[in-house]
mmCIF file of C-alpha atoms in Angstrom:
data_model
loop_
_atom_site.group_PDB
_atom_site.id
_atom_site.type_symbol
_atom_site.label_atom_id
_atom_site.label_comp_id
_atom_site.label_asym_id
_atom_site.label_seq_id
_atom_site.Cartn_x
_atom_site.Cartn_y
_atom_site.Cartn_z
ATOM 1 C CA UNK A 1 -3.481 -47.114 -24.180
ATOM 2 C CA UNK A 2 -6.567 -44.656 -23.044
ATOM 3 C CA UNK A 3 -5.251 -44.843 -19.574
ATOM 4 C CA UNK A 4 -1.859 -43.813 -20.509
ATOM 5 C CA UNK A 5 -3.214 -40.938 -22.416
ATOM 6 C CA UNK A 6 -5.609 -39.988 -19.415
ATOM 7 C CA UNK A 7 -2.482 -40.156 -17.168
ATOM 8 C CA UNK A 8 -0.577 -37.831 -19.519
ATOM 9 C CA UNK A 9 -3.316 -35.347 -19.943
ATOM 10 C CA UNK A 10 -3.551 -35.254 -16.135
ATOM 11 C CA UNK A 11 -0.087 -34.688 -15.625
ATOM 12 C CA UNK A 12 0.012 -31.743 -18.006
ATOM 13 C CA UNK A 13 -3.158 -30.160 -16.357
ATOM 14 C CA UNK A 14 -1.614 -30.332 -12.947
ATOM 15 C CA UNK A 15 1.615 -28.706 -14.228
ATOM 16 C CA UNK A 16 -0.442 -25.955 -15.789
ATOM 17 C CA UNK A 17 -2.389 -25.425 -12.626
ATOM 18 C CA UNK A 18 0.873 -25.375 -10.539
ATOM 19 C CA UNK A 19 2.451 -22.712 -12.739
ATOM 20 C CA UNK A 20 -0.367 -20.201 -12.129
ATOM 21 C CA UNK A 21 0.934 -19.168 -8.767
ATOM 22 C CA UNK A 22 4.393 -17.550 -8.166
ATOM 23 C CA UNK A 23 5.866 -18.163 -4.329
ATOM 24 C CA UNK A 24 8.607 -17.374 -2.021
ATOM 25 C CA UNK A 25 9.082 -18.438 1.495
ATOM 26 C CA UNK A 26 11.854 -15.791 2.108
ATOM 27 C CA UNK A 27 10.023 -12.612 1.775
ATOM 28 C CA UNK A 28 10.675 -9.828 4.167
ATOM 29 C CA UNK A 29 8.683 -7.604 6.431
ATOM 30 C CA UNK A 30 10.003 -5.091 8.418
ATOM 31 C CA UNK A 31 7.968 -2.694 10.884
ATOM 32 C CA UNK A 32 8.854 0.251 13.046
ATOM 33 C CA UNK A 33 6.788 1.836 15.950
ATOM 34 C CA UNK A 34 9.395 4.203 16.919
ATOM 35 C CA UNK A 35 8.938 7.429 18.499
ATOM 36 C CA UNK A 36 11.565 10.242 18.191
ATOM 37 C CA UNK A 37 14.046 10.639 20.989
ATOM 38 C CA UNK A 38 13.492 7.247 22.435
ATOM 39 C CA UNK A 39 14.948 3.725 21.759
ATOM 40 C CA UNK A 40 14.204 2.328 18.192
ATOM 41 C CA UNK A 41 11.192 -0.111 18.031
ATOM 42 C CA UNK A 42 11.735 -2.043 14.955
ATOM 43 C CA UNK A 43 11.750 -5.679 13.916
ATOM 44 C CA UNK A 44 12.211 -7.781 10.733
ATOM 45 C CA UNK A 45 11.031 -11.168 9.680
ATOM 46 C CA UNK A 46 12.966 -12.662 6.715
ATOM 47 C CA UNK A 47 10.778 -15.726 6.560
ATOM 48 C CA UNK A 48 7.633 -14.589 5.031
ATOM 49 C CA UNK A 49 5.560 -16.608 2.682
ATOM 50 C CA UNK A 50 4.233 -14.581 -0.424
ATOM 51 C CA UNK A 51 2.196 -15.956 -3.229
ATOM 52 C CA UNK A 52 1.334 -14.114 -6.432
ATOM 53 C CA UNK A 53 -1.145 -15.051 -9.036
ATOM 54 C CA UNK A 54 0.186 -13.427 -12.046
ATOM 55 C CA UNK A 55 -2.900 -14.231 -13.954
ATOM 56 C CA UNK A 56 -5.303 -12.411 -11.540
ATOM 57 C CA UNK A 57 -3.322 -10.189 -9.536
ATOM 58 C CA UNK A 58 -4.250 -11.833 -6.352
ATOM 59 C CA UNK A 59 -1.668 -11.812 -3.759
ATOM 60 C CA UNK A 60 -1.363 -13.261 -0.510
ATOM 61 C CA UNK A 61 1.229 -13.492 2.591
ATOM 62 C CA UNK A 62 1.483 -15.256 5.941
ATOM 63 C CA UNK A 63 4.178 -14.248 8.534
ATOM 64 C CA UNK A 64 4.748 -16.243 11.748
ATOM 65 C CA UNK A 65 4.713 -13.466 14.489
ATOM 66 C CA UNK A 66 7.375 -15.050 16.353
ATOM 67 C CA UNK A 67 9.528 -14.779 13.340
ATOM 68 C CA UNK A 68 10.138 -10.929 13.992
ATOM 69 C CA UNK A 69 13.484 -10.179 15.276
ATOM 70 C CA UNK A 70 14.311 -7.193 17.170
ATOM 71 C CA UNK A 71 17.913 -5.696 18.153
ATOM 72 C CA UNK A 72 16.995 -5.957 21.972
ATOM 73 C CA UNK A 73 16.058 -9.454 22.992
ATOM 74 C CA UNK A 74 13.738 -8.006 25.949
ATOM 75 C CA UNK A 75 11.979 -6.001 23.115
ATOM 76 C CA UNK A 76 11.039 -9.262 21.132
ATOM 77 C CA UNK A 77 9.945 -10.948 24.416
ATOM 78 C CA UNK A 78 7.619 -8.081 25.260
ATOM 79 C CA UNK A 79 6.423 -7.861 21.936
ATOM 80 C CA UNK A 80 5.458 -11.662 21.978
ATOM 81 C CA UNK A 81 4.126 -11.794 25.262
ATOM 82 C CA UNK A 82 2.475 -8.373 25.810
ATOM 83 C CA UNK A 83 1.511 -6.899 22.774
ATOM 84 C CA UNK A 84 0.767 -9.416 19.948
ATOM 85 C CA UNK A 85 0.364 -12.472 22.111
ATOM 86 C CA UNK A 86 1.920 -14.572 19.418
ATOM 87 C CA UNK A 87 1.002 -17.902 21.478
ATOM 88 C CA UNK A 88 -2.586 -17.013 20.952
ATOM 89 C CA UNK A 89 -2.303 -15.197 17.600
ATOM 90 C CA UNK A 90 0.602 -16.824 15.880
ATOM 91 C CA UNK A 91 0.423 -15.571 12.448
ATOM 92 C CA UNK A 92 -0.421 -12.530 10.546
ATOM 93 C CA UNK A 93 -1.858 -12.807 6.717
ATOM 94 C CA UNK A 94 -2.689 -10.463 4.151
ATOM 95 C CA UNK A 95 -4.938 -11.297 1.130
ATOM 96 C CA UNK A 96 -5.298 -8.850 -1.528
ATOM 97 C CA UNK A 97 -5.437 -7.777 -5.256
ATOM 98 C CA UNK A 98 -3.479 -5.742 -7.323
ATOM 99 C CA UNK A 99 -5.631 -3.281 -9.774
ATOM 100 C CA UNK A 100 -4.653 -2.938 -13.372
ATOM 101 C CA UNK A 101 -1.831 -5.820 -13.042
ATOM 102 C CA UNK A 102 -0.586 -7.352 -16.048
ATOM 103 C CA UNK A 103 2.536 -9.517 -15.893
ATOM 104 C CA UNK A 104 3.191 -9.154 -19.603
ATOM 105 C CA UNK A 105 3.780 -5.243 -19.116
ATOM 106 C CA UNK A 106 6.415 -5.691 -16.308
ATOM 107 C CA UNK A 107 10.037 -4.792 -16.894
ATOM 108 C CA UNK A 108 13.044 -3.923 -14.790
ATOM 109 C CA UNK A 109 11.671 -0.691 -13.937
ATOM 110 C CA UNK A 110 9.458 -0.729 -11.058
ATOM 111 C CA UNK A 111 5.707 0.125 -11.721
ATOM 112 C CA UNK A 112 3.227 1.205 -9.225
ATOM 113 C CA UNK A 113 -0.013 -0.730 -8.915
ATOM 114 C CA UNK A 114 -2.915 0.082 -6.448
ATOM 115 C CA UNK A 115 -3.171 -2.929 -3.820
ATOM 116 C CA UNK A 116 -6.384 -3.462 -1.775
ATOM 117 C CA UNK A 117 -6.760 -6.376 0.735
ATOM 118 C CA UNK A 118 -7.534 -7.488 4.347
ATOM 119 C CA UNK A 119 -4.750 -7.680 6.851
ATOM 120 C CA UNK A 120 -5.364 -10.115 9.796
ATOM 121 C CA UNK A 121 -3.275 -9.611 12.994
ATOM 122 C CA UNK A 122 -3.842 -10.232 16.726
ATOM 123 C CA UNK A 123 -7.537 -11.804 15.782
ATOM 124 C CA UNK A 124 -8.735 -8.617 14.050
ATOM 125 C CA UNK A 125 -9.216 -8.000 10.208
ATOM 126 C CA UNK A 126 -8.922 -4.417 8.623
ATOM 127 C CA UNK A 127 -8.907 -3.158 5.106
ATOM 128 C CA UNK A 128 -5.484 -2.127 3.356
ATOM 129 C CA UNK A 129 -5.410 0.432 0.685
ATOM 130 C CA UNK A 130 -1.745 0.977 -0.655
ATOM 131 C CA UNK A 131 0.452 0.634 -3.754
ATOM 132 C CA UNK A 132 3.060 -1.859 -4.448
ATOM 133 C CA UNK A 133 5.966 -1.288 -6.675
ATOM 134 C CA UNK A 134 6.444 -4.374 -8.966
ATOM 135 C CA UNK A 135 9.315 -5.083 -11.422
ATOM 136 C CA UNK A 136 10.621 -8.230 -13.286
ATOM 137 C CA UNK A 137 14.032 -9.286 -12.034
ATOM 138 C CA UNK A 138 16.336 -12.125 -13.075
ATOM 139 C CA UNK A 139 15.024 -14.065 -9.964
ATOM 140 C CA UNK A 140 11.472 -13.643 -10.626
ATOM 141 C CA UNK A 141 8.835 -10.938 -9.750
ATOM 142 C CA UNK A 142 10.007 -8.367 -7.099
ATOM 143 C CA UNK A 143 7.108 -6.683 -4.812
ATOM 144 C CA UNK A 144 7.890 -3.908 -2.623
ATOM 145 C CA UNK A 145 5.277 -2.154 -0.522
ATOM 146 C CA UNK A 146 4.954 0.275 2.262
ATOM 147 C CA UNK A 147 1.910 1.136 4.492
ATOM 148 C CA UNK A 148 1.041 2.225 8.040
ATOM 149 C CA UNK A 149 -1.524 0.779 10.414
ATOM 150 C CA UNK A 150 -2.554 1.534 13.955
ATOM 151 C CA UNK A 151 -1.931 -0.801 16.617
ATOM 152 C CA UNK A 152 -5.303 0.139 18.419
ATOM 153 C CA UNK A 153 -7.092 -0.863 15.107
ATOM 154 C CA UNK A 154 -5.927 -4.504 15.953
ATOM 155 C CA UNK A 155 -6.613 -4.337 19.829
ATOM 156 C CA UNK A 156 -2.909 -4.132 20.498
ATOM 157 C CA UNK A 157 -2.469 -2.263 23.871
ATOM 158 C CA UNK A 158 0.299 -0.173 24.475
ATOM 159 C CA UNK A 159 0.730 0.070 28.149
ATOM 160 C CA UNK A 160 0.656 3.716 29.846
ATOM 161 C CA UNK A 161 4.172 2.982 31.068
ATOM 162 C CA UNK A 162 5.599 3.073 27.478
ATOM 163 C CA UNK A 163 2.877 4.981 25.732
ATOM 164 C CA UNK A 164 5.492 7.871 25.094
ATOM 165 C CA UNK A 165 8.171 5.360 23.788
ATOM 166 C CA UNK A 166 6.162 3.290 21.309
ATOM 167 C CA UNK A 167 3.994 4.830 18.551
ATOM 168 C CA UNK A 168 0.484 3.661 17.755
ATOM 169 C CA UNK A 169 1.218 4.249 14.320
ATOM 170 C CA UNK A 170 3.151 1.409 12.928
ATOM 171 C CA UNK A 171 4.900 1.656 9.612
ATOM 172 C CA UNK A 172 5.218 -1.741 7.555
ATOM 173 C CA UNK A 173 7.652 -2.470 4.645
ATOM 174 C CA UNK A 174 7.169 -5.570 2.406
ATOM 175 C CA UNK A 175 9.897 -6.803 0.043
ATOM 176 C CA UNK A 176 9.563 -10.264 -1.654
ATOM 177 C CA UNK A 177 10.628 -12.053 -4.907
ATOM 178 C CA UNK A 178 8.330 -14.568 -5.965
ATOM 179 C CA UNK A 179 9.201 -17.039 -8.642
#
């Protein structure tokens, strides 16, 4: 009987811990490094893992670099081979925390929360400070954020031949619904 009670309590405890984190593997990241009057330099990755701990406001994401898709296949090839060296640096990660986050105060109307963390890309890690718009939806909790980084801050060199056509400033958009 003691073993049965112990096993039951263990199962309840594990179930409780499992519910602490909300996750999706279908989050989206778009980035753009276009320069006006030249061809669009833009890509999307729709298979990004996002995790939110609603109790602490901690957030994390993982994107496989080869998952970014461009309109032009040659751009995708150059991006993976020459810029981000995706065979050597296969993933980009973000770990951060939402300030003043309280899941109980969420509604269908998005609220802005300060978001600080560290973005690791191309073997370099840098601090990120931005805001995230977060709302409650029928599917879970929706997280949307926009920020910009400099390619040079991540040792991503833009060759002189295309320096006029590709911006050093990369605009990043994040959209995920965790459940």
